[in-house]
Amino acid sequence: MNKMICTMVLAGCSLPLMLSAQSGKVTLPQDKGPSKVDISSYPPEQQKGYKVFADKCSKCHTIARPINTTMTAPEWSRYVKRMMHKPNSGISDNQGKAIYEFLAYDQQVRKDKNPSAFSKALSDEEIEKLKSEQH
């Protein structure tokens, strides 16, 4: 019984450490943009995908980051797959598909019409440079 209580206390204490390790340790330009999309005119399937996107993707970084980033459909596909493989993302294959479909739809409907209003995705090297500048 004591062993179980100690395990539960230890797990409870380590949870904030795990969550802070997953959260973005750097602020990207995209993080400073709007954190919501008006999806009222989006088809019902895309509205459902937006909810999955907002729920799952906010666990590790701001929702503003992908909302304000522009990518091609293949780049969004790679990005979502990459995020699915992050520890504790909790994104299932079906959820990953819904997230990708929302992001690709949003890209086509909203971002492609005004690309200068959004930021291009940063490379890992650019992100690492920002991290070193911010710390």
PDB file of C-alpha atoms in Angstrom:
ATOM      1  CA  MET A   1       0.000   0.000   0.000  1.00  0.00           C
ATOM      2  CA  ASN A   2       2.807   2.442   0.933  1.00  0.00           C
ATOM      3  CA  LYS A   3       4.586   1.603  -2.302  1.00  0.00           C
ATOM      4  CA  MET A   4       1.452   2.451  -4.296  1.00  0.00           C
ATOM      5  CA  ILE A   5       1.020   5.783  -2.481  1.00  0.00           C
ATOM      6  CA  CYS A   6       4.673   6.692  -3.065  1.00  0.00           C
ATOM      7  CA  THR A   7       4.313   5.836  -6.750  1.00  0.00           C
ATOM      8  CA  MET A   8       1.206   8.019  -7.057  1.00  0.00           C
ATOM      9  CA  VAL A   9       2.886  10.967  -5.284  1.00  0.00           C
ATOM     10  CA  LEU A  10       5.984  10.634  -7.453  1.00  0.00           C
ATOM     11  CA  ALA A  11       3.875  10.501 -10.617  1.00  0.00           C
ATOM     12  CA  GLY A  12       1.907  13.554  -9.517  1.00  0.00           C
ATOM     13  CA  CYS A  13       5.079  15.522  -8.855  1.00  0.00           C
ATOM     14  CA  SER A  14       6.698  14.569 -12.138  1.00  0.00           C
ATOM     15  CA  LEU A  15       3.670  15.458 -14.299  1.00  0.00           C
ATOM     16  CA  PRO A  16       4.436  19.214 -14.379  1.00  0.00           C
ATOM     17  CA  LEU A  17       8.022  18.419 -15.346  1.00  0.00           C
ATOM     18  CA  MET A  18       6.867  16.227 -18.228  1.00  0.00           C
ATOM     19  CA  LEU A  19       4.406  18.874 -19.422  1.00  0.00           C
ATOM     20  CA  SER A  20       6.980  21.660 -19.268  1.00  0.00           C
ATOM     21  CA  ALA A  21       9.425  19.485 -21.199  1.00  0.00           C
ATOM     22  CA  GLN A  22       6.826  19.067 -23.946  1.00  0.00           C
ATOM     23  CA  SER A  23       5.796  22.688 -24.166  1.00  0.00           C
ATOM     24  CA  GLY A  24       7.623  24.893 -26.631  1.00  0.00           C
ATOM     25  CA  LYS A  25      10.800  26.217 -25.110  1.00  0.00           C
ATOM     26  CA  VAL A  26      10.963  28.943 -27.702  1.00  0.00           C
ATOM     27  CA  THR A  27       8.581  31.628 -28.887  1.00  0.00           C
ATOM     28  CA  LEU A  28       8.262  31.656 -32.657  1.00  0.00           C
ATOM     29  CA  PRO A  29       6.941  34.645 -34.623  1.00  0.00           C
ATOM     30  CA  GLN A  30       3.807  32.614 -35.364  1.00  0.00           C
ATOM     31  CA  ASP A  31       3.102  32.240 -31.624  1.00  0.00           C
ATOM     32  CA  LYS A  32       2.409  35.969 -31.425  1.00  0.00           C
ATOM     33  CA  GLY A  33      -0.383  35.886 -34.023  1.00  0.00           C
ATOM     34  CA  PRO A  34      -4.083  35.082 -33.659  1.00  0.00           C
ATOM     35  CA  SER A  35      -4.875  31.903 -31.729  1.00  0.00           C
ATOM     36  CA  LYS A  36      -8.281  31.194 -33.266  1.00  0.00           C
ATOM     37  CA  VAL A  37      -9.756  30.617 -36.694  1.00  0.00           C
ATOM     38  CA  ASP A  38     -13.309  31.569 -37.589  1.00  0.00           C
ATOM     39  CA  ILE A  39     -14.529  28.189 -38.804  1.00  0.00           C
ATOM     40  CA  SER A  40     -18.224  29.108 -38.964  1.00  0.00           C
ATOM     41  CA  SER A  41     -18.211  28.858 -42.774  1.00  0.00           C
ATOM     42  CA  TYR A  42     -16.142  25.649 -42.848  1.00  0.00           C
ATOM     43  CA  PRO A  43     -17.876  22.328 -43.643  1.00  0.00           C
ATOM     44  CA  PRO A  44     -18.973  20.308 -40.577  1.00  0.00           C
ATOM     45  CA  GLU A  45     -16.147  17.769 -41.041  1.00  0.00           C
ATOM     46  CA  GLN A  46     -13.557  20.558 -41.002  1.00  0.00           C
ATOM     47  CA  GLN A  47     -15.175  22.099 -37.928  1.00  0.00           C
ATOM     48  CA  LYS A  48     -14.818  18.733 -36.168  1.00  0.00           C
ATOM     49  CA  GLY A  49     -11.203  18.522 -37.364  1.00  0.00           C
ATOM     50  CA  TYR A  50     -10.533  21.980 -35.940  1.00  0.00           C
ATOM     51  CA  LYS A  51     -11.730  20.828 -32.518  1.00  0.00           C
ATOM     52  CA  VAL A  52      -9.420  17.793 -32.617  1.00  0.00           C
ATOM     53  CA  PHE A  53      -6.573  20.033 -33.818  1.00  0.00           C
ATOM     54  CA  ALA A  54      -7.144  22.584 -31.031  1.00  0.00           C
ATOM     55  CA  ASP A  55      -7.393  19.885 -28.356  1.00  0.00           C
ATOM     56  CA  LYS A  56      -4.413  17.770 -29.366  1.00  0.00           C
ATOM     57  CA  CYS A  57      -1.988  20.354 -30.700  1.00  0.00           C
ATOM     58  CA  SER A  58      -2.322  22.720 -27.740  1.00  0.00           C
ATOM     59  CA  LYS A  59      -0.711  20.105 -25.497  1.00  0.00           C
ATOM     60  CA  CYS A  60       2.773  20.845 -26.808  1.00  0.00           C
ATOM     61  CA  HIS A  61       2.738  24.342 -28.325  1.00  0.00           C
ATOM     62  CA  THR A  62       0.504  27.319 -28.891  1.00  0.00           C
ATOM     63  CA  ILE A  63      -2.365  26.874 -31.326  1.00  0.00           C
ATOM     64  CA  ALA A  64      -1.283  30.188 -32.825  1.00  0.00           C
ATOM     65  CA  ARG A  65       1.844  28.493 -34.195  1.00  0.00           C
ATOM     66  CA  PRO A  66       0.164  26.297 -36.832  1.00  0.00           C
ATOM     67  CA  ILE A  67      -2.702  28.771 -37.339  1.00  0.00           C
ATOM     68  CA  ASN A  68      -0.222  31.421 -38.460  1.00  0.00           C
ATOM     69  CA  THR A  69       2.113  29.140 -40.427  1.00  0.00           C
ATOM     70  CA  THR A  70       1.811  28.441 -44.117  1.00  0.00           C
ATOM     71  CA  MET A  71       2.910  25.122 -45.619  1.00  0.00           C
ATOM     72  CA  THR A  72       2.153  23.012 -48.641  1.00  0.00           C
ATOM     73  CA  ALA A  73      -0.125  19.970 -48.240  1.00  0.00           C
ATOM     74  CA  PRO A  74       2.868  17.559 -48.267  1.00  0.00           C
ATOM     75  CA  GLU A  75       4.612  19.702 -45.629  1.00  0.00           C
ATOM     76  CA  TRP A  76       1.488  19.641 -43.431  1.00  0.00           C
ATOM     77  CA  SER A  77       1.349  15.857 -43.854  1.00  0.00           C
ATOM     78  CA  ARG A  78       4.976  15.453 -42.738  1.00  0.00           C
ATOM     79  CA  TYR A  79       4.484  17.905 -39.879  1.00  0.00           C
ATOM     80  CA  VAL A  80       1.401  16.131 -38.513  1.00  0.00           C
ATOM     81  CA  LYS A  81       3.131  12.734 -38.744  1.00  0.00           C
ATOM     82  CA  ARG A  82       6.124  14.189 -36.919  1.00  0.00           C
ATOM     83  CA  MET A  83       3.892  15.549 -34.152  1.00  0.00           C
ATOM     84  CA  MET A  84       2.054  12.214 -33.874  1.00  0.00           C
ATOM     85  CA  HIS A  85       5.361  10.562 -32.984  1.00  0.00           C
ATOM     86  CA  LYS A  86       6.224  13.047 -30.234  1.00  0.00           C
ATOM     87  CA  PRO A  87       6.147  11.489 -26.754  1.00  0.00           C
ATOM     88  CA  ASN A  88       2.727  11.760 -25.141  1.00  0.00           C
ATOM     89  CA  SER A  89       1.094  13.517 -28.115  1.00  0.00           C
ATOM     90  CA  GLY A  90      -1.817  11.119 -27.785  1.00  0.00           C
ATOM     91  CA  ILE A  91      -2.717  11.642 -31.448  1.00  0.00           C
ATOM     92  CA  SER A  92      -4.222   8.519 -32.986  1.00  0.00           C
ATOM     93  CA  ASP A  93      -4.109   7.757 -36.708  1.00  0.00           C
ATOM     94  CA  ASN A  94      -7.731   8.901 -37.131  1.00  0.00           C
ATOM     95  CA  GLN A  95      -7.084  12.091 -35.180  1.00  0.00           C
ATOM     96  CA  GLY A  96      -3.909  12.743 -37.177  1.00  0.00           C
ATOM     97  CA  LYS A  97      -5.906  12.373 -40.387  1.00  0.00           C
ATOM     98  CA  ALA A  98      -8.558  14.813 -39.126  1.00  0.00           C
ATOM     99  CA  ILE A  99      -5.869  17.307 -38.052  1.00  0.00           C
ATOM    100  CA  TYR A 100      -4.092  17.054 -41.403  1.00  0.00           C
ATOM    101  CA  GLU A 101      -7.339  17.438 -43.350  1.00  0.00           C
ATOM    102  CA  PHE A 102      -8.246  20.533 -41.324  1.00  0.00           C
ATOM    103  CA  LEU A 103      -4.788  22.082 -41.762  1.00  0.00           C
ATOM    104  CA  ALA A 104      -4.713  21.360 -45.511  1.00  0.00           C
ATOM    105  CA  TYR A 105      -8.248  22.742 -45.939  1.00  0.00           C
ATOM    106  CA  ASP A 106      -7.475  25.838 -43.876  1.00  0.00           C
ATOM    107  CA  GLN A 107      -4.298  26.373 -45.889  1.00  0.00           C
ATOM    108  CA  GLN A 108      -6.207  26.253 -49.154  1.00  0.00           C
ATOM    109  CA  VAL A 109      -9.247  28.285 -48.054  1.00  0.00           C
ATOM    110  CA  ARG A 110      -7.680  30.906 -45.810  1.00  0.00           C
ATOM    111  CA  LYS A 111      -3.905  31.093 -46.107  1.00  0.00           C
ATOM    112  CA  ASP A 112      -3.342  30.603 -49.825  1.00  0.00           C
ATOM    113  CA  LYS A 113      -5.565  33.628 -50.503  1.00  0.00           C
ATOM    114  CA  ASN A 114      -3.281  35.947 -48.527  1.00  0.00           C
ATOM    115  CA  PRO A 115       0.082  34.234 -47.996  1.00  0.00           C
ATOM    116  CA  SER A 116       1.886  37.417 -46.950  1.00  0.00           C
ATOM    117  CA  ALA A 117      -0.298  37.540 -43.814  1.00  0.00           C
ATOM    118  CA  PHE A 118       1.259  34.307 -42.551  1.00  0.00           C
ATOM    119  CA  SER A 119       4.738  33.065 -41.705  1.00  0.00           C
ATOM    120  CA  LYS A 120       6.554  30.345 -43.572  1.00  0.00           C
ATOM    121  CA  ALA A 121       7.452  27.306 -41.515  1.00  0.00           C
ATOM    122  CA  LEU A 122      10.854  27.589 -39.887  1.00  0.00           C
ATOM    123  CA  SER A 123      13.529  24.959 -40.310  1.00  0.00           C
ATOM    124  CA  ASP A 124      14.884  23.095 -37.300  1.00  0.00           C
ATOM    125  CA  GLU A 125      18.065  25.154 -37.645  1.00  0.00           C
ATOM    126  CA  GLU A 126      16.111  28.430 -37.552  1.00  0.00           C
ATOM    127  CA  ILE A 127      14.212  27.263 -34.473  1.00  0.00           C
ATOM    128  CA  GLU A 128      17.451  26.268 -32.727  1.00  0.00           C
ATOM    129  CA  LYS A 129      18.888  29.713 -33.500  1.00  0.00           C
ATOM    130  CA  LEU A 130      15.813  31.369 -31.952  1.00  0.00           C
ATOM    131  CA  LYS A 131      16.171  29.143 -28.877  1.00  0.00           C
ATOM    132  CA  SER A 132      19.777  30.204 -28.375  1.00  0.00           C
ATOM    133  CA  GLU A 133      18.849  33.881 -28.793  1.00  0.00           C
ATOM    134  CA  GLN A 134      15.985  33.636 -26.293  1.00  0.00           C
ATOM    135  CA  HIS A 135      17.917  31.852 -23.550  1.00  0.00           C
TER     136      HIS A 135
END
